[in-house]
Amino acid sequence: MSLSLKWTMKRITTKFEFKIARSAESYYDVVILELSDGYFTAYGEAAPSKRYEKGPDAILALLKSKEQQILALSLEDHENRQTDLERLFPESYSLQSAVDIAFWDLYGQRSGQALWQIFGAQKNMVASSYTIGISDLEIIPEKLKEAAPYALLKIKLGTDYDHEIMRAIRSQTDKVLRVDVNEGWKTLDDAKRGAEWLAGENVEFLEQPMPAQQLDDIAKLREFSQLPLVADENSVRPEDIPGLVGAYDGINIKLMKCGGLTNARKMVELAHKHQFDIMLGCMVETSIGISAMSQLGSFARWLDLDGNVLLAHDPFVGVGNEAGKIILSDMPGLGVEPRL
Ligand SMILES: [Mg+2]
């Protein structure tokens, strides 16, 4: 079997500017991988986040210089491949993820099974939320209209006008909300005030209320908060998980932070071991990344896999999303194809 690899950079545009506590973007450049054995074509995606690594140009340069080493990676020994990927690309977990996803896709296609079957997951899973990024107050009604089919909304806070955002949303809808602060509350007092306020607003949980390095404060907040706390910026890779015991109730696993499906599966195991609830999340990604993470969907208590439905145009077709219900296919591998 001789493998070949192609890569392209794709600009993906969101329907609305996507703003969180630390950044605002209306488009993202992602790197798409195509791994072929001459018979099957497998796909991978790197959607690098500025919070964790350099941008897509750095990824293109790495691909160019390390193509042969990628093609020499093991298709069957996933653990070893991940070790090799961490050695090859220590600074780009989204590239590790892209390569790992493409190898899993090829592995699944060759074995004739969908990855969720190989992973021992189920087809049924909880519904995904739909994210309302931080926006000018005037745009909120328009965003809520876009989100109308979704029963669960994830709201981004962590601004100096959190109360106004919440009021604008609550004046239009009584849906269950999840709140992601993206490290935006900087002091324990602010975070306590926020947690107390939101506990009365039909909120399901608080995600990353404070900066990742303030873990001691977050542990104190957890003792005080009625709402469960979910780690995101604190829950990057498998080795982070044991250190979160006592500070959080749940962890958010994302492929682009952890380095791919091999590590995501490891994080699922560690979450079970340390009794964390599991959330599966994403960056703004195409249906390649979202379809990959959805293969593990049934292991999650909460899903936030909306990166592809936030796009104005998704260059790939993969899992379905019907009002937040993610539909896995029986197609071997990831079940992803370019959109014609
Ligand atoms: Mg988050």
mmCIF file of C-alpha atoms and ligand atoms in Angstrom:
data_model
loop_
_atom_site.group_PDB
_atom_site.id
_atom_site.type_symbol
_atom_site.label_atom_id
_atom_site.label_comp_id
_atom_site.label_asym_id
_atom_site.label_seq_id
_atom_site.Cartn_x
_atom_site.Cartn_y
_atom_site.Cartn_z
ATOM 1 C CA MET A 1 0.000 0.000 0.000
ATOM 2 C CA SER A 2 1.508 3.283 -0.972
ATOM 3 C CA LEU A 3 -0.134 6.398 0.410
ATOM 4 C CA SER A 4 -0.256 9.892 -1.007
ATOM 5 C CA LEU A 5 -1.196 13.147 0.665
ATOM 6 C CA LYS A 6 -2.689 16.388 -0.644
ATOM 7 C CA TRP A 7 -3.495 19.506 1.309
ATOM 8 C CA THR A 8 -5.285 22.784 0.647
ATOM 9 C CA MET A 9 -6.130 25.833 2.667
ATOM 10 C CA LYS A 10 -9.832 26.714 2.664
ATOM 11 C CA ARG A 11 -11.401 29.924 3.862
ATOM 12 C CA ILE A 12 -14.675 29.248 5.664
ATOM 13 C CA THR A 13 -17.032 32.125 6.362
ATOM 14 C CA THR A 14 -19.507 32.217 9.224
ATOM 15 C CA LYS A 15 -23.086 33.460 8.756
ATOM 16 C CA PHE A 16 -22.481 36.003 11.518
ATOM 17 C CA GLU A 17 -19.261 37.422 12.888
ATOM 18 C CA PHE A 18 -18.198 34.905 15.554
ATOM 19 C CA LYS A 19 -17.192 36.770 18.672
ATOM 20 C CA ILE A 20 -16.132 35.373 22.051
ATOM 21 C CA ALA A 21 -14.532 36.995 25.106
ATOM 22 C CA ARG A 22 -11.070 37.171 23.505
ATOM 23 C CA SER A 23 -11.593 37.398 19.730
ATOM 24 C CA ALA A 24 -13.910 38.222 16.827
ATOM 25 C CA GLU A 25 -13.729 36.694 13.337
ATOM 26 C CA SER A 26 -15.999 36.454 10.328
ATOM 27 C CA TYR A 27 -13.870 33.894 8.517
ATOM 28 C CA TYR A 28 -11.358 31.201 9.391
ATOM 29 C CA ASP A 29 -8.695 29.504 7.287
ATOM 30 C CA VAL A 30 -8.610 25.764 7.783
ATOM 31 C CA VAL A 31 -6.292 23.181 6.236
ATOM 32 C CA ILE A 32 -7.910 20.178 4.567
ATOM 33 C CA LEU A 33 -5.980 16.913 4.114
ATOM 34 C CA GLU A 34 -6.705 14.247 1.547
ATOM 35 C CA LEU A 35 -5.006 10.934 2.238
ATOM 36 C CA SER A 36 -5.271 8.319 -0.489
ATOM 37 C CA ASP A 37 -4.158 4.717 -0.888
ATOM 38 C CA GLY A 38 -5.066 4.781 -4.582
ATOM 39 C CA TYR A 39 -8.471 3.212 -3.874
ATOM 40 C CA PHE A 40 -9.937 5.044 -0.876
ATOM 41 C CA THR A 41 -9.719 8.784 -0.219
ATOM 42 C CA ALA A 42 -9.741 9.869 3.414
ATOM 43 C CA TYR A 43 -10.110 13.372 4.843
ATOM 44 C CA GLY A 44 -8.711 15.348 7.745
ATOM 45 C CA GLU A 45 -9.016 18.948 8.890
ATOM 46 C CA ALA A 46 -6.914 21.336 10.941
ATOM 47 C CA ALA A 47 -8.794 24.344 12.326
ATOM 48 C CA PRO A 48 -6.081 26.028 14.406
ATOM 49 C CA SER A 49 -7.174 28.256 17.278
ATOM 50 C CA LYS A 50 -5.094 31.339 18.055
ATOM 51 C CA ARG A 51 -5.513 30.556 21.753
ATOM 52 C CA TYR A 52 -3.358 27.439 21.373
ATOM 53 C CA GLU A 53 -1.080 27.689 18.320
ATOM 54 C CA LYS A 54 0.105 29.569 15.226
ATOM 55 C CA GLY A 55 -2.118 29.923 12.168
ATOM 56 C CA PRO A 56 -2.683 27.892 9.011
ATOM 57 C CA ASP A 57 0.473 29.146 7.247
ATOM 58 C CA ALA A 58 2.597 27.425 9.872
ATOM 59 C CA ILE A 59 0.630 24.232 9.212
ATOM 60 C CA LEU A 60 1.226 24.435 5.458
ATOM 61 C CA ALA A 61 4.969 24.841 6.073
ATOM 62 C CA LEU A 62 4.990 21.813 8.409
ATOM 63 C CA LEU A 63 3.131 19.686 5.875
ATOM 64 C CA LYS A 64 5.597 20.611 3.179
ATOM 65 C CA SER A 65 8.631 19.757 5.296
ATOM 66 C CA LYS A 66 7.238 16.592 6.946
ATOM 67 C CA GLU A 67 5.180 14.977 4.167
ATOM 68 C CA GLN A 68 7.319 11.831 4.006
ATOM 69 C CA GLN A 69 7.218 11.319 7.772
ATOM 70 C CA ILE A 70 3.407 11.620 7.700
ATOM 71 C CA LEU A 71 3.138 9.031 4.940
ATOM 72 C CA ALA A 72 5.305 6.662 6.999
ATOM 73 C CA LEU A 73 2.953 6.783 10.044
ATOM 74 C CA SER A 74 1.170 3.639 11.160
ATOM 75 C CA LEU A 75 -2.391 3.082 9.931
ATOM 76 C CA GLU A 76 -3.101 0.274 12.409
ATOM 77 C CA ASP A 77 -1.243 1.287 15.559
ATOM 78 C CA HIS A 78 -3.129 4.416 16.579
ATOM 79 C CA GLU A 79 -1.327 4.932 19.902
ATOM 80 C CA ASN A 80 2.080 4.818 18.266
ATOM 81 C CA ARG A 81 0.921 7.142 15.518
ATOM 82 C CA GLN A 82 -0.170 9.669 18.119
ATOM 83 C CA THR A 83 3.200 9.453 19.866
ATOM 84 C CA ASP A 84 4.905 10.043 16.511
ATOM 85 C CA LEU A 85 2.581 12.965 15.723
ATOM 86 C CA GLU A 86 3.373 14.651 19.033
ATOM 87 C CA ARG A 87 7.062 14.294 18.271
ATOM 88 C CA LEU A 88 6.671 15.554 14.672
ATOM 89 C CA PHE A 89 4.350 18.488 15.414
ATOM 90 C CA PRO A 90 4.779 19.388 19.089
ATOM 91 C CA GLU A 91 3.360 22.864 18.557
ATOM 92 C CA SER A 92 0.376 22.099 16.343
ATOM 93 C CA TYR A 93 -2.323 19.935 17.854
ATOM 94 C CA SER A 94 -4.740 20.864 15.080
ATOM 95 C CA LEU A 95 -2.301 19.394 12.543
ATOM 96 C CA GLN A 96 -1.892 16.280 14.694
ATOM 97 C CA SER A 97 -5.663 16.110 14.678
ATOM 98 C CA ALA A 98 -5.961 16.530 10.898
ATOM 99 C CA VAL A 99 -3.498 13.695 10.277
ATOM 100 C CA ASP A 100 -5.003 11.428 12.946
ATOM 101 C CA ILE A 101 -8.536 11.978 11.580
ATOM 102 C CA ALA A 102 -7.427 11.210 8.015
ATOM 103 C CA PHE A 103 -5.686 7.999 9.127
ATOM 104 C CA TRP A 104 -8.755 6.923 11.120
ATOM 105 C CA ASP A 105 -10.965 7.676 8.103
ATOM 106 C CA LEU A 106 -8.782 5.533 5.865
ATOM 107 C CA TYR A 107 -8.617 2.791 8.507
ATOM 108 C CA GLY A 108 -12.423 2.782 8.784
ATOM 109 C CA GLN A 109 -12.988 2.805 5.036
ATOM 110 C CA ARG A 110 -10.624 -0.111 4.546
ATOM 111 C CA SER A 111 -12.280 -2.092 7.308
ATOM 112 C CA GLY A 112 -15.758 -1.352 5.880
ATOM 113 C CA GLN A 113 -17.068 0.032 9.188
ATOM 114 C CA ALA A 114 -18.148 3.453 10.376
ATOM 115 C CA LEU A 115 -15.788 4.831 12.996
ATOM 116 C CA TRP A 116 -18.561 5.046 15.623
ATOM 117 C CA GLN A 117 -18.937 1.261 15.261
ATOM 118 C CA ILE A 118 -15.194 0.715 15.586
ATOM 119 C CA PHE A 119 -15.177 2.956 18.690
ATOM 120 C CA GLY A 120 -18.026 0.999 20.318
ATOM 121 C CA ALA A 121 -20.248 4.101 20.293
ATOM 122 C CA GLN A 122 -23.972 4.223 19.573
ATOM 123 C CA LYS A 123 -25.775 5.985 16.783
ATOM 124 C CA ASN A 124 -28.100 7.784 19.187
ATOM 125 C CA MET A 125 -26.822 10.751 21.111
ATOM 126 C CA VAL A 126 -28.103 13.828 22.920
ATOM 127 C CA ALA A 127 -28.917 16.940 20.891
ATOM 128 C CA SER A 128 -26.233 19.527 20.207
ATOM 129 C CA SER A 129 -26.523 23.137 21.254
ATOM 130 C CA TYR A 130 -26.289 26.072 18.861
ATOM 131 C CA THR A 131 -23.907 28.882 19.761
ATOM 132 C CA ILE A 132 -24.858 32.540 20.007
ATOM 133 C CA GLY A 133 -21.550 34.422 19.932
ATOM 134 C CA ILE A 134 -21.124 37.779 21.605
ATOM 135 C CA SER A 135 -22.887 40.387 19.518
ATOM 136 C CA ASP A 136 -24.087 43.922 19.500
ATOM 137 C CA LEU A 137 -27.394 43.945 21.288
ATOM 138 C CA GLU A 138 -29.312 44.955 18.138
ATOM 139 C CA ILE A 139 -28.239 41.756 16.326
ATOM 140 C CA ILE A 140 -29.393 39.366 19.048
ATOM 141 C CA PRO A 141 -33.003 39.051 17.793
ATOM 142 C CA GLU A 142 -31.682 38.160 14.327
ATOM 143 C CA LYS A 143 -29.356 35.528 15.787
ATOM 144 C CA LEU A 144 -32.144 34.059 17.868
ATOM 145 C CA LYS A 145 -34.275 33.812 14.749
ATOM 146 C CA GLU A 146 -31.456 31.857 13.052
ATOM 147 C CA ALA A 147 -31.300 29.623 16.145
ATOM 148 C CA ALA A 148 -35.075 29.082 16.252
ATOM 149 C CA PRO A 149 -34.981 25.341 15.385
ATOM 150 C CA TYR A 150 -32.544 24.559 18.197
ATOM 151 C CA ALA A 151 -33.846 23.732 21.674
ATOM 152 C CA LEU A 152 -30.481 24.285 23.375
ATOM 153 C CA LEU A 153 -28.495 27.471 23.014
ATOM 154 C CA LYS A 154 -24.959 28.154 24.115
ATOM 155 C CA ILE A 155 -24.389 31.794 24.950
ATOM 156 C CA LYS A 156 -20.985 33.438 25.006
ATOM 157 C CA LEU A 157 -20.470 35.853 27.901
ATOM 158 C CA GLY A 158 -17.435 37.327 29.637
ATOM 159 C CA THR A 159 -17.937 40.944 28.544
ATOM 160 C CA ASP A 160 -18.597 44.119 30.475
ATOM 161 C CA TYR A 161 -22.198 44.009 29.241
ATOM 162 C CA ASP A 162 -23.145 40.424 30.177
ATOM 163 C CA HIS A 163 -26.368 41.544 31.871
ATOM 164 C CA GLU A 164 -27.529 43.424 28.780
ATOM 165 C CA ILE A 165 -26.803 40.398 26.555
ATOM 166 C CA MET A 166 -28.725 38.118 28.878
ATOM 167 C CA ARG A 167 -31.633 40.550 29.086
ATOM 168 C CA ALA A 168 -31.779 40.814 25.295
ATOM 169 C CA ILE A 169 -31.865 37.007 25.017
ATOM 170 C CA ARG A 170 -34.270 36.377 27.880
ATOM 171 C CA SER A 171 -36.705 38.967 26.533
ATOM 172 C CA GLN A 172 -37.059 36.736 23.434
ATOM 173 C CA THR A 173 -36.730 33.156 24.648
ATOM 174 C CA ASP A 174 -37.015 30.947 27.728
ATOM 175 C CA LYS A 175 -34.962 28.098 26.191
ATOM 176 C CA VAL A 176 -32.358 26.306 28.302
ATOM 177 C CA LEU A 177 -29.067 28.190 27.992
ATOM 178 C CA ARG A 178 -25.505 27.060 28.480
ATOM 179 C CA VAL A 179 -23.082 29.830 29.255
ATOM 180 C CA ASP A 180 -19.468 29.906 28.058
ATOM 181 C CA VAL A 181 -17.421 32.680 29.646
ATOM 182 C CA ASN A 182 -14.187 31.810 27.757
ATOM 183 C CA GLU A 183 -12.032 32.862 30.753
ATOM 184 C CA GLY A 184 -13.726 36.270 30.760
ATOM 185 C CA TRP A 185 -14.362 36.728 34.509
ATOM 186 C CA LYS A 186 -11.041 37.708 36.025
ATOM 187 C CA THR A 187 -11.701 37.772 39.780
ATOM 188 C CA LEU A 188 -13.320 35.257 42.130
ATOM 189 C CA ASP A 189 -15.792 37.937 43.270
ATOM 190 C CA ASP A 190 -16.893 38.641 39.693
ATOM 191 C CA ALA A 191 -17.216 34.932 39.010
ATOM 192 C CA LYS A 192 -19.258 34.333 42.179
ATOM 193 C CA ARG A 193 -21.581 37.186 41.305
ATOM 194 C CA GLY A 194 -21.945 35.804 37.772
ATOM 195 C CA ALA A 195 -22.598 32.248 38.941
ATOM 196 C CA GLU A 196 -25.206 33.368 41.462
ATOM 197 C CA TRP A 197 -26.986 35.545 38.924
ATOM 198 C CA LEU A 198 -27.051 32.866 36.203
ATOM 199 C CA ALA A 199 -28.308 30.154 38.567
ATOM 200 C CA GLY A 200 -31.637 32.005 38.448
ATOM 201 C CA GLU A 201 -31.711 32.309 34.648
ATOM 202 C CA ASN A 202 -32.507 28.714 33.561
ATOM 203 C CA VAL A 203 -28.849 28.049 32.751
ATOM 204 C CA GLU A 204 -27.589 24.461 32.565
ATOM 205 C CA PHE A 205 -23.878 24.964 33.246
ATOM 206 C CA LEU A 206 -21.020 27.443 33.226
ATOM 207 C CA GLU A 207 -18.104 26.791 30.916
ATOM 208 C CA GLN A 208 -14.598 28.049 31.734
ATOM 209 C CA PRO A 209 -15.736 30.931 33.943
ATOM 210 C CA MET A 210 -12.216 32.135 34.756
ATOM 211 C CA PRO A 211 -8.718 32.098 33.205
ATOM 212 C CA ALA A 212 -7.194 28.614 33.015
ATOM 213 C CA GLN A 213 -4.239 29.567 35.228
ATOM 214 C CA GLN A 214 -6.627 30.524 38.093
ATOM 215 C CA LEU A 215 -7.537 26.929 38.854
ATOM 216 C CA ASP A 216 -7.478 27.494 42.634
ATOM 217 C CA ASP A 217 -10.082 30.248 42.281
ATOM 218 C CA ILE A 218 -12.170 27.993 40.053
ATOM 219 C CA ALA A 219 -12.121 25.288 42.740
ATOM 220 C CA LYS A 220 -13.397 27.888 45.236
ATOM 221 C CA LEU A 221 -16.054 28.997 42.780
ATOM 222 C CA ARG A 222 -17.192 25.387 42.403
ATOM 223 C CA GLU A 223 -17.839 25.091 46.149
ATOM 224 C CA PHE A 224 -20.032 28.179 45.911
ATOM 225 C CA SER A 225 -21.752 27.677 42.552
ATOM 226 C CA GLN A 226 -25.102 25.944 42.151
ATOM 227 C CA LEU A 227 -24.354 25.514 38.449
ATOM 228 C CA PRO A 228 -21.962 22.768 37.314
ATOM 229 C CA LEU A 229 -18.630 24.035 35.986
ATOM 230 C CA VAL A 230 -17.227 22.671 32.725
ATOM 231 C CA ALA A 231 -13.551 23.024 31.776
ATOM 232 C CA ASP A 232 -12.611 24.011 28.242
ATOM 233 C CA GLU A 233 -9.418 26.094 28.152
ATOM 234 C CA ASN A 234 -8.372 24.028 31.219
ATOM 235 C CA SER A 235 -9.135 20.719 29.518
ATOM 236 C CA VAL A 236 -6.819 20.654 26.555
ATOM 237 C CA ARG A 237 -5.121 17.252 26.497
ATOM 238 C CA PRO A 238 -5.338 13.895 28.292
ATOM 239 C CA GLU A 239 -2.635 14.818 30.805
ATOM 240 C CA ASP A 240 -4.709 17.813 31.996
ATOM 241 C CA ILE A 241 -7.625 15.744 33.233
ATOM 242 C CA PRO A 242 -6.403 14.405 36.624
ATOM 243 C CA GLY A 243 -5.473 17.942 37.740
ATOM 244 C CA LEU A 244 -9.048 19.184 37.251
ATOM 245 C CA VAL A 245 -10.554 16.984 39.986
ATOM 246 C CA GLY A 246 -12.197 19.267 42.562
ATOM 247 C CA ALA A 247 -12.283 22.307 40.275
ATOM 248 C CA TYR A 248 -14.781 21.131 37.663
ATOM 249 C CA ASP A 249 -17.778 18.883 37.166
ATOM 250 C CA GLY A 250 -17.249 18.273 33.466
ATOM 251 C CA ILE A 251 -14.707 18.579 30.685
ATOM 252 C CA ASN A 252 -15.071 19.808 27.121
ATOM 253 C CA ILE A 253 -13.087 17.690 24.642
ATOM 254 C CA LYS A 254 -12.207 19.196 21.267
ATOM 255 C CA LEU A 255 -10.225 17.517 18.500
ATOM 256 C CA MET A 256 -8.326 20.665 17.580
ATOM 257 C CA LYS A 257 -6.993 21.072 21.129
ATOM 258 C CA CYS A 258 -6.260 17.463 22.018
ATOM 259 C CA GLY A 259 -4.611 16.235 18.808
ATOM 260 C CA GLY A 260 -7.290 14.044 17.248
ATOM 261 C CA LEU A 261 -9.582 11.083 17.790
ATOM 262 C CA THR A 262 -6.937 8.884 19.414
ATOM 263 C CA ASN A 263 -6.418 11.415 22.221
ATOM 264 C CA ALA A 264 -10.119 12.301 22.384
ATOM 265 C CA ARG A 265 -10.889 8.628 23.108
ATOM 266 C CA LYS A 266 -8.215 8.677 25.788
ATOM 267 C CA MET A 267 -9.865 11.763 27.339
ATOM 268 C CA VAL A 268 -13.236 9.993 27.336
ATOM 269 C CA GLU A 269 -11.646 7.122 29.289
ATOM 270 C CA LEU A 270 -9.979 9.521 31.730
ATOM 271 C CA ALA A 271 -13.247 11.407 32.221
ATOM 272 C CA HIS A 272 -14.947 8.138 33.162
ATOM 273 C CA LYS A 273 -12.101 7.267 35.516
ATOM 274 C CA HIS A 274 -12.227 10.639 37.304
ATOM 275 C CA GLN A 275 -16.044 10.920 37.129
ATOM 276 C CA PHE A 276 -16.275 14.004 34.952
ATOM 277 C CA ASP A 277 -19.282 14.613 32.767
ATOM 278 C CA ILE A 278 -18.251 14.760 29.135
ATOM 279 C CA MET A 279 -18.967 17.508 26.676
ATOM 280 C CA LEU A 280 -17.781 17.242 23.080
ATOM 281 C CA GLY A 281 -17.094 20.573 21.443
ATOM 282 C CA CYS A 282 -15.516 22.075 18.369
ATOM 283 C CA MET A 283 -13.997 25.154 16.796
ATOM 284 C CA VAL A 284 -15.558 26.751 13.724
ATOM 285 C CA GLU A 285 -14.912 23.755 11.449
ATOM 286 C CA THR A 286 -16.223 22.105 8.292
ATOM 287 C CA SER A 287 -18.182 18.858 8.317
ATOM 288 C CA ILE A 288 -14.893 16.922 8.330
ATOM 289 C CA GLY A 289 -14.010 17.929 11.896
ATOM 290 C CA ILE A 290 -17.615 17.826 13.097
ATOM 291 C CA SER A 291 -18.233 14.392 11.573
ATOM 292 C CA ALA A 292 -15.046 13.117 13.209
ATOM 293 C CA MET A 293 -16.038 14.254 16.703
ATOM 294 C CA SER A 294 -19.620 13.040 16.217
ATOM 295 C CA GLN A 295 -18.320 9.457 16.002
ATOM 296 C CA LEU A 296 -17.798 9.690 19.792
ATOM 297 C CA GLY A 297 -21.098 11.547 20.327
ATOM 298 C CA SER A 298 -22.888 8.869 22.346
ATOM 299 C CA PHE A 299 -20.233 9.083 25.089
ATOM 300 C CA ALA A 300 -21.182 12.688 25.873
ATOM 301 C CA ARG A 301 -23.667 14.165 28.333
ATOM 302 C CA TRP A 302 -23.530 17.459 26.434
ATOM 303 C CA LEU A 303 -22.783 18.126 22.778
ATOM 304 C CA ASP A 304 -21.703 21.402 21.254
ATOM 305 C CA LEU A 305 -21.007 20.330 17.690
ATOM 306 C CA ASP A 306 -22.324 23.247 15.679
ATOM 307 C CA GLY A 307 -19.123 24.529 13.985
ATOM 308 C CA ASN A 308 -20.346 23.457 10.550
ATOM 309 C CA VAL A 309 -23.882 24.811 10.880
ATOM 310 C CA LEU A 310 -22.501 28.251 11.769
ATOM 311 C CA LEU A 311 -20.958 28.395 8.274
ATOM 312 C CA ALA A 312 -22.417 30.278 5.333
ATOM 313 C CA HIS A 313 -21.098 27.494 3.075
ATOM 314 C CA ASP A 314 -19.719 24.148 4.239
ATOM 315 C CA PRO A 315 -17.338 22.682 1.615
ATOM 316 C CA PHE A 316 -18.028 19.124 2.863
ATOM 317 C CA VAL A 317 -21.030 16.920 3.525
ATOM 318 C CA GLY A 318 -20.914 14.602 6.531
ATOM 319 C CA VAL A 319 -23.111 14.029 9.556
ATOM 320 C CA GLY A 320 -26.549 15.603 9.400
ATOM 321 C CA ASN A 321 -27.773 18.169 11.887
ATOM 322 C CA GLU A 322 -31.556 18.388 12.187
ATOM 323 C CA ALA A 323 -32.338 21.101 14.716
ATOM 324 C CA GLY A 324 -29.389 19.956 16.820
ATOM 325 C CA LYS A 325 -29.949 16.220 16.387
ATOM 326 C CA ILE A 326 -26.768 14.844 14.857
ATOM 327 C CA ILE A 327 -27.316 12.103 12.328
ATOM 328 C CA LEU A 328 -24.496 9.593 11.880
ATOM 329 C CA SER A 329 -24.341 7.508 8.741
ATOM 330 C CA ASP A 330 -23.371 3.867 8.290
ATOM 331 C CA MET A 331 -20.797 4.810 5.657
ATOM 332 C CA PRO A 332 -17.360 3.347 6.389
ATOM 333 C CA GLY A 333 -14.864 5.665 8.055
ATOM 334 C CA LEU A 334 -15.943 9.249 8.686
ATOM 335 C CA GLY A 335 -18.678 9.286 6.055
ATOM 336 C CA VAL A 336 -17.497 12.584 4.588
ATOM 337 C CA GLU A 337 -17.444 13.773 0.963
ATOM 338 C CA PRO A 338 -16.722 17.088 -0.745
ATOM 339 C CA ARG A 339 -19.873 19.114 -1.398
ATOM 340 C CA LEU A 340 -20.435 19.231 -5.135
HETATM 341 MG MG MG B 1 -15.614 26.983 25.323
#
